[in-house]
Amino acid sequence: MGRRSRGRRLQRQQQQQRPEGAEDGARGGGKRNDAGWEGGYPEIVKENKLFEHFYQELKIVPEGEWDQFMEALREPLPATLRITGYKSHAKEILHCLKNKYFKELEDLEVDGQKVEVPQPLSWYPEELAWHTNLSRKILRKSPQLEKFHQFLVSETESGNISRQEAVSMVPPLLLSAQPHHKILDMCAAPGSKTAQLIEMLHADMNVPFPEGFVIANDVDNKRCYLLVHQAKRLSSPCIMVVNHDASSIPRLRVDVNGRKEILFYDRILCDVPCSGDGTMRKNIDVWKKWSPSHSLQLHGLQLRIATRGAEQLVEGGRMVYSTCSLNPVEDEAVIASLLEKSEGALELADVSSELPGLKWMPGLTHWKVMTKDGHWFAEWDEVPHSRHTQIRPTMFPPKDPEKLQAMHLERCLRILPHHQNTGGFFVAVLVKKSSMPWNKRPPKLQRDTAEPREPVQPSPAGPSELDGKPVTGMGDTEVAERTEDLENNGNKKDGVCGPPPSKKMKLFGFKEDPFVFIPEDDPLFSPIQKFYALDPSFPRRNLLTRTTEGKKRQLYMVSKELRNVLLNNSERMKVINTGIKVWCRNNSGEEFDCAFRLAQEGIYTLYPFINSRIITVPLEDVKILLTQENPFFRKLSSETYSQAKDMAKGSIVLKYEPDPTKPDTLQCPIVLCGWRGKASIRTFVPKNERFHYLRMMGLEVLAEKKKDGTVLTNESAASSEPPEDEGGAHQAAEQAASPDASTGSDLSDPAGAAPPR
């Protein structure tokens, strides 16, 4: 029996054994009946005496606020959402939310509870983040909120909205990332913070390729694919997902004017794994499972990850360390230890004025350590030898009062749940003033001396790995010699970035296809360039595919900076995904002048370089194109027809330009991929993206007919005119003339939703 068959059989057995109605509906796919929702599982008692004793003793909550603190922890976490900031239609989504969906929530009651109209988070810029008193559970199960919930789900899939916990939005904001910054997200999955960072890169939508990039890493191979899904919603050519242990993430190199230089990041987000006791409001299992021993077990890993991040930060760069834990062993203890070992290379930044409106408590300067059986230790000297493996000296505050004062631990931010109805959180912002002390000495050369090397964090690609070659410069300005490493000599194909060999790095998880850049003399590109009249400035060297053999079916695009990273680090880095899809091969491509059609995923990146096959369409035509599968020319305006009639069959760009003299109409530009057939035009746009554009035009999607791909809206439903029957033979001929007809695709881009594999 095959692996898949065994898996299916096991799944069926588990479903049969599971109590009725106990399916997990958290992702919106499952449903719970009343019995499963109310009585499927025993109610978890939201009490933990050890937890209360621990935090009361540490005095993290201001005097007189303990009851409010505990009461807030026992309440469900309110739903929060964030509008994707860099999209040109963020203002339109905000307008739609305020004037339609939020108004419908006024005077609404659900289960006897009055629904409060969502309010903007006071500290989030430009009213792009909102919170409501509705819990996620009520949002999912209430019939009155079904339309609002569908809107949230659909817009989330399109990448226009992120449902993200309020406190989770804080670290990227404090990172203050700019479009030219090189950013590392060390523990990125599931990816909501990564999405914020990508938005910051694309602050100016007129720049298709920002100079900066985000490298998003996670140690868990499966969670990396969740990260890919999040990043793909934002369609950026400046994101790379990699799979490494953050505590030993490789030091990368880039080519700078022919020299191989170590890559240092301008911004690093270090959102480390933690015990998560700040998430009790949504992860109620924590009430039952909480123990101080979890923090003791994680402290060492958290410190190693933070240290590795500090090593890879450029001088003058900023690193944000954050946890969803309130325990100082995971918070201030890690920061104090990192500051102490940095010997002045790092300092805590004062960010008290950077997010006006956010309420937070200053970091602790004194704390104690407790074991799982309730024993307290105020300093390292009190810890018996038998507990030295469990409790380490780095878990305690520094003894020297002057050293402690110089650290300014009060600059750390601890966010408490009852202050602004959020989860619990800890954030510290570090600035690098100089090289880390162990990087200030030149690395020892193996051939010249038998002495042990300096105590550098172990890294598969650290500066000390440049065997037998002297390294010019000192510390963080090390520059590797131009000579390639032995690993790259002789057996590496130009432009091919494959997975690292198993001897160099243990492979785990799925085996990824290689990333192969299209050679400049590849005959594949010339017809594409001619067909779409691509601008001479188009960066063709940044085109890649995921196969070394056979026909290239999909073409992807990365920024030139990520191309540099990919080409110079294929032997030391496990890349899960990068690039956005810009072209797909037609099944019958040879019949047309160009074998590749445009992909909606990458159209906003590609559009500035396209000078041909563009049709400007009025708003009414956009509605028709998005609600009907293959509208004939006579259904469209004369303006659209006059542009399309002399065009050859094939892929086209449909562009809507807003009319500033009509402020009541849609005021953001729209770019869609389409196909000019023999007598009709169709769009290739993913379903949720179509629904998004229709909503922005004031139409509510009521249903979708699977058979003919027609979308029923409130406008079409109100119309008394029956749908036209165009005649089967003519319609069938049109279908056959369009690309990928054999796949039975609907209006969606058939290959638009899946990440490149």
mmCIF file of C-alpha atoms in Angstrom, residues 199-436:
data_model
loop_
_atom_site.group_PDB
_atom_site.id
_atom_site.type_symbol
_atom_site.label_atom_id
_atom_site.label_comp_id
_atom_site.label_asym_id
_atom_site.label_seq_id
_atom_site.Cartn_x
_atom_site.Cartn_y
_atom_site.Cartn_z
ATOM 1 C CA GLU A 199 4.418 46.439 2.724
ATOM 2 C CA MET A 200 7.074 48.809 4.088
ATOM 3 C CA LEU A 201 9.388 47.929 1.193
ATOM 4 C CA HIS A 202 6.642 48.854 -1.260
ATOM 5 C CA ALA A 203 5.720 52.165 0.363
ATOM 6 C CA ASP A 204 6.041 53.780 -3.077
ATOM 7 C CA MET A 205 3.918 51.745 -5.505
ATOM 8 C CA ASN A 206 5.476 53.556 -8.470
ATOM 9 C CA VAL A 207 8.739 51.687 -7.825
ATOM 10 C CA PRO A 208 8.242 48.063 -8.995
ATOM 11 C CA PHE A 209 11.629 46.914 -7.655
ATOM 12 C CA PRO A 210 12.638 48.503 -4.331
ATOM 13 C CA GLU A 211 16.337 48.302 -3.465
ATOM 14 C CA GLY A 212 15.626 46.434 -0.247
ATOM 15 C CA PHE A 213 14.382 42.893 0.351
ATOM 16 C CA VAL A 214 13.060 40.607 3.062
ATOM 17 C CA ILE A 215 14.616 37.219 3.815
ATOM 18 C CA ALA A 216 12.045 35.347 5.896
ATOM 19 C CA ASN A 217 13.351 32.307 7.748
ATOM 20 C CA ASP A 218 11.775 29.541 9.804
ATOM 21 C CA VAL A 219 13.221 26.329 11.244
ATOM 22 C CA ASP A 220 10.025 24.332 10.603
ATOM 23 C CA ASN A 221 9.841 23.160 6.997
ATOM 24 C CA LYS A 222 6.049 22.778 6.997
ATOM 25 C CA ARG A 223 5.513 26.221 8.526
ATOM 26 C CA CYS A 224 7.713 27.660 5.765
ATOM 27 C CA TYR A 225 4.946 26.823 3.285
ATOM 28 C CA LEU A 226 2.452 28.706 5.450
ATOM 29 C CA LEU A 227 4.910 31.594 5.246
ATOM 30 C CA VAL A 228 5.028 31.265 1.445
ATOM 31 C CA HIS A 229 1.215 31.449 1.302
ATOM 32 C CA GLN A 230 1.200 34.665 3.359
ATOM 33 C CA ALA A 231 3.951 36.283 1.305
ATOM 34 C CA LYS A 232 2.407 35.274 -2.031
ATOM 35 C CA ARG A 233 -0.730 37.286 -1.246
ATOM 36 C CA LEU A 234 1.361 40.457 -1.519
ATOM 37 C CA SER A 235 2.929 39.666 -4.927
ATOM 38 C CA SER A 236 6.378 41.071 -4.205
ATOM 39 C CA PRO A 237 9.587 40.274 -6.132
ATOM 40 C CA CYS A 238 11.570 41.220 -3.016
ATOM 41 C CA ILE A 239 10.811 38.329 -0.631
ATOM 42 C CA MET A 240 12.732 35.077 -0.152
ATOM 43 C CA VAL A 241 11.630 32.273 2.192
ATOM 44 C CA VAL A 242 14.440 30.116 3.634
ATOM 45 C CA ASN A 243 14.515 27.142 6.001
ATOM 46 C CA HIS A 244 17.205 27.228 8.723
ATOM 47 C CA ASP A 245 17.740 27.052 12.448
ATOM 48 C CA ALA A 246 17.709 30.758 13.374
ATOM 49 C CA SER A 247 20.367 30.286 16.060
ATOM 50 C CA SER A 248 22.884 29.248 13.379
ATOM 51 C CA ILE A 249 21.453 30.873 10.266
ATOM 52 C CA PRO A 250 24.237 31.038 7.648
ATOM 53 C CA ARG A 251 26.175 34.211 7.025
ATOM 54 C CA LEU A 252 25.478 35.093 3.390
ATOM 55 C CA ARG A 253 27.648 36.786 0.794
ATOM 56 C CA VAL A 254 26.878 39.156 -2.047
ATOM 57 C CA ASP A 255 28.829 40.387 -5.028
ATOM 58 C CA VAL A 256 29.802 44.077 -4.733
ATOM 59 C CA ASN A 257 31.679 45.339 -7.801
ATOM 60 C CA GLY A 258 33.309 41.951 -8.334
ATOM 61 C CA ARG A 259 34.176 41.363 -4.666
ATOM 62 C CA LYS A 260 32.448 38.866 -2.414
ATOM 63 C CA GLU A 261 31.323 40.717 0.693
ATOM 64 C CA ILE A 262 29.525 39.495 3.782
ATOM 65 C CA LEU A 263 25.836 40.472 3.773
ATOM 66 C CA PHE A 264 24.840 42.493 6.833
ATOM 67 C CA TYR A 265 21.218 43.435 7.371
ATOM 68 C CA ASP A 266 19.905 46.959 8.020
ATOM 69 C CA ARG A 267 16.928 45.623 9.994
ATOM 70 C CA ILE A 268 16.409 42.333 11.815
ATOM 71 C CA LEU A 269 13.173 41.092 13.353
ATOM 72 C CA CYS A 270 13.858 38.562 16.093
ATOM 73 C CA ASP A 271 10.401 37.317 17.171
ATOM 74 C CA VAL A 272 11.660 34.254 19.023
ATOM 75 C CA PRO A 273 9.849 31.023 20.032
ATOM 76 C CA CYS A 274 8.425 31.522 23.532
ATOM 77 C CA SER A 275 6.200 29.988 26.202
ATOM 78 C CA GLY A 276 3.317 32.169 24.972
ATOM 79 C CA ASP A 277 1.658 33.060 28.251
ATOM 80 C CA GLY A 278 0.662 36.392 26.705
ATOM 81 C CA THR A 279 -1.612 34.468 24.307
ATOM 82 C CA MET A 280 -3.905 32.938 26.964
ATOM 83 C CA ARG A 281 -6.891 34.808 25.559
ATOM 84 C CA LYS A 282 -6.766 32.900 22.278
ATOM 85 C CA ASN A 283 -4.750 29.779 23.248
ATOM 86 C CA ILE A 284 -6.717 28.686 26.285
ATOM 87 C CA ASP A 285 -4.651 25.498 26.660
ATOM 88 C CA VAL A 286 -1.957 27.706 28.198
ATOM 89 C CA TRP A 287 -4.095 28.056 31.349
ATOM 90 C CA LYS A 288 -3.780 24.363 32.023
ATOM 91 C CA LYS A 289 -0.227 23.802 30.783
ATOM 92 C CA TRP A 290 1.559 26.939 32.041
ATOM 93 C CA SER A 291 4.707 26.349 34.075
ATOM 94 C CA PRO A 292 7.796 28.516 34.731
ATOM 95 C CA SER A 293 9.924 25.598 33.534
ATOM 96 C CA HIS A 294 8.891 26.344 29.914
ATOM 97 C CA SER A 295 10.659 29.696 30.138
ATOM 98 C CA LEU A 296 13.752 28.120 31.677
ATOM 99 C CA GLN A 297 13.926 25.636 28.805
ATOM 100 C CA LEU A 298 13.570 28.315 26.105
ATOM 101 C CA HIS A 299 15.896 30.983 27.538
ATOM 102 C CA GLY A 300 19.091 29.506 26.039
ATOM 103 C CA LEU A 301 17.626 29.170 22.540
ATOM 104 C CA GLN A 302 16.218 32.697 22.666
ATOM 105 C CA LEU A 303 19.606 34.100 23.659
ATOM 106 C CA ARG A 304 21.397 32.170 20.891
ATOM 107 C CA ILE A 305 18.937 33.445 18.257
ATOM 108 C CA ALA A 306 19.244 37.043 19.475
ATOM 109 C CA THR A 307 23.057 36.753 19.487
ATOM 110 C CA ARG A 308 23.088 35.385 15.948
ATOM 111 C CA GLY A 309 20.862 38.257 14.846
ATOM 112 C CA ALA A 310 23.137 40.844 16.473
ATOM 113 C CA GLU A 311 26.144 39.340 14.663
ATOM 114 C CA GLN A 312 24.471 39.805 11.270
ATOM 115 C CA LEU A 313 23.226 43.356 11.918
ATOM 116 C CA VAL A 314 25.058 46.182 10.167
ATOM 117 C CA GLU A 315 26.586 48.939 12.313
ATOM 118 C CA GLY A 316 23.900 51.568 12.802
ATOM 119 C CA GLY A 317 21.204 48.963 12.104
ATOM 120 C CA ARG A 318 18.181 48.218 14.281
ATOM 121 C CA MET A 319 17.054 44.853 15.662
ATOM 122 C CA VAL A 320 13.698 44.260 17.358
ATOM 123 C CA TYR A 321 13.530 41.398 19.884
ATOM 124 C CA SER A 322 9.983 40.335 20.781
ATOM 125 C CA THR A 323 8.056 37.558 22.535
ATOM 126 C CA CYS A 324 4.400 36.896 23.350
ATOM 127 C CA SER A 325 5.493 36.015 26.890
ATOM 128 C CA LEU A 326 5.400 38.202 30.000
ATOM 129 C CA ASN A 327 8.137 36.249 31.827
ATOM 130 C CA PRO A 328 11.347 38.292 32.404
ATOM 131 C CA VAL A 329 13.455 35.120 31.982
ATOM 132 C CA GLU A 330 12.434 35.178 28.299
ATOM 133 C CA ASP A 331 12.398 38.959 28.062
ATOM 134 C CA GLU A 332 14.670 41.271 30.109
ATOM 135 C CA ALA A 333 17.057 38.421 31.024
ATOM 136 C CA VAL A 334 17.800 37.737 27.344
ATOM 137 C CA ILE A 335 18.271 41.450 26.590
ATOM 138 C CA ALA A 336 20.481 42.032 29.673
ATOM 139 C CA SER A 337 22.673 39.043 28.817
ATOM 140 C CA LEU A 338 22.977 40.142 25.169
ATOM 141 C CA LEU A 339 23.895 43.703 26.184
ATOM 142 C CA GLU A 340 26.468 42.403 28.680
ATOM 143 C CA LYS A 341 28.230 40.131 26.202
ATOM 144 C CA SER A 342 28.150 42.835 23.489
ATOM 145 C CA GLU A 343 30.452 45.041 25.656
ATOM 146 C CA GLY A 344 28.871 48.267 24.397
ATOM 147 C CA ALA A 345 28.373 47.162 20.784
ATOM 148 C CA LEU A 346 24.589 47.145 21.328
ATOM 149 C CA GLU A 347 22.345 49.527 23.164
ATOM 150 C CA LEU A 348 18.619 49.729 23.859
ATOM 151 C CA ALA A 349 16.893 52.447 21.839
ATOM 152 C CA ASP A 350 14.410 54.788 23.498
ATOM 153 C CA VAL A 351 11.249 54.289 21.435
ATOM 154 C CA SER A 352 8.805 55.786 23.953
ATOM 155 C CA SER A 353 7.657 58.458 21.475
ATOM 156 C CA GLU A 354 7.528 56.324 18.314
ATOM 157 C CA LEU A 355 4.003 54.908 18.711
ATOM 158 C CA PRO A 356 1.904 57.601 20.374
ATOM 159 C CA GLY A 357 -1.293 56.106 21.757
ATOM 160 C CA LEU A 358 0.198 52.704 22.604
ATOM 161 C CA LYS A 359 0.073 51.907 26.331
ATOM 162 C CA TRP A 360 2.970 49.908 27.751
ATOM 163 C CA MET A 361 4.888 49.262 30.955
ATOM 164 C CA PRO A 362 8.656 49.913 31.205
ATOM 165 C CA GLY A 363 10.953 46.888 31.421
ATOM 166 C CA LEU A 364 11.887 45.404 34.797
ATOM 167 C CA THR A 365 15.318 45.996 36.328
ATOM 168 C CA HIS A 366 14.924 43.397 39.097
ATOM 169 C CA TRP A 367 13.356 39.953 38.936
ATOM 170 C CA LYS A 368 13.668 36.474 40.421
ATOM 171 C CA VAL A 369 13.662 32.994 38.935
ATOM 172 C CA MET A 370 11.131 30.336 39.962
ATOM 173 C CA THR A 371 11.202 26.583 39.364
ATOM 174 C CA LYS A 372 8.138 24.518 38.443
ATOM 175 C CA ASP A 373 7.730 23.417 42.072
ATOM 176 C CA GLY A 374 7.593 27.040 43.311
ATOM 177 C CA HIS A 375 11.188 27.566 44.598
ATOM 178 C CA TRP A 376 12.512 31.109 44.148
ATOM 179 C CA PHE A 377 16.086 32.191 43.479
ATOM 180 C CA ALA A 378 17.023 35.886 43.585
ATOM 181 C CA GLU A 379 20.571 35.443 42.229
ATOM 182 C CA TRP A 380 22.833 32.829 40.685
ATOM 183 C CA ASP A 381 24.795 32.192 43.885
ATOM 184 C CA GLU A 382 21.652 30.814 45.543
ATOM 185 C CA VAL A 383 21.113 28.115 42.906
ATOM 186 C CA PRO A 384 22.265 24.659 44.128
ATOM 187 C CA HIS A 385 24.671 22.752 41.902
ATOM 188 C CA SER A 386 22.008 20.121 41.167
ATOM 189 C CA ARG A 387 19.947 22.758 39.342
ATOM 190 C CA HIS A 388 22.760 24.279 37.282
ATOM 191 C CA THR A 389 21.647 22.521 34.103
ATOM 192 C CA GLN A 390 18.125 23.879 34.488
ATOM 193 C CA ILE A 391 18.917 27.405 35.692
ATOM 194 C CA ARG A 392 21.739 29.447 34.145
ATOM 195 C CA PRO A 393 23.494 32.646 35.304
ATOM 196 C CA THR A 394 22.191 34.574 32.247
ATOM 197 C CA MET A 395 18.648 34.281 33.659
ATOM 198 C CA PHE A 396 19.362 36.762 36.473
ATOM 199 C CA PRO A 397 19.739 40.560 36.378
ATOM 200 C CA PRO A 398 23.332 41.884 36.477
ATOM 201 C CA LYS A 399 24.702 42.304 40.008
ATOM 202 C CA ASP A 400 26.648 45.505 39.342
ATOM 203 C CA PRO A 401 24.204 48.439 39.885
ATOM 204 C CA GLU A 402 26.150 50.753 37.559
ATOM 205 C CA LYS A 403 26.202 48.189 34.762
ATOM 206 C CA LEU A 404 22.488 47.523 35.286
ATOM 207 C CA GLN A 405 21.667 51.231 35.152
ATOM 208 C CA ALA A 406 23.737 51.719 31.986
ATOM 209 C CA MET A 407 21.672 49.040 30.226
ATOM 210 C CA HIS A 408 18.465 51.112 30.500
ATOM 211 C CA LEU A 409 16.240 48.021 30.701
ATOM 212 C CA GLU A 410 13.340 50.358 31.421
ATOM 213 C CA ARG A 411 13.400 51.147 27.675
ATOM 214 C CA CYS A 412 11.914 47.707 26.976
ATOM 215 C CA LEU A 413 8.136 47.634 26.391
ATOM 216 C CA ARG A 414 5.797 45.202 28.156
ATOM 217 C CA ILE A 415 2.212 45.351 26.871
ATOM 218 C CA LEU A 416 -0.428 44.149 29.345
ATOM 219 C CA PRO A 417 -3.808 42.760 28.163
ATOM 220 C CA HIS A 418 -6.078 44.965 30.279
ATOM 221 C CA HIS A 419 -4.615 48.303 29.191
ATOM 222 C CA GLN A 420 -5.949 48.282 25.609
ATOM 223 C CA ASN A 421 -7.868 44.986 25.372
ATOM 224 C CA THR A 422 -5.032 43.105 23.633
ATOM 225 C CA GLY A 423 -2.815 40.092 24.207
ATOM 226 C CA GLY A 424 0.320 40.260 26.359
ATOM 227 C CA PHE A 425 3.598 41.119 24.616
ATOM 228 C CA PHE A 426 7.224 42.172 25.126
ATOM 229 C CA VAL A 427 9.340 44.267 22.748
ATOM 230 C CA ALA A 428 12.907 45.593 22.923
ATOM 231 C CA VAL A 429 14.603 47.681 20.217
ATOM 232 C CA LEU A 430 18.395 47.323 19.927
ATOM 233 C CA VAL A 431 20.766 49.502 17.905
ATOM 234 C CA LYS A 432 24.229 48.300 16.888
ATOM 235 C CA LYS A 433 26.960 50.870 17.627
ATOM 236 C CA SER A 434 29.996 48.787 16.636
ATOM 237 C CA SER A 435 31.116 45.243 15.816
ATOM 238 C CA MET A 436 30.417 42.514 18.338
#
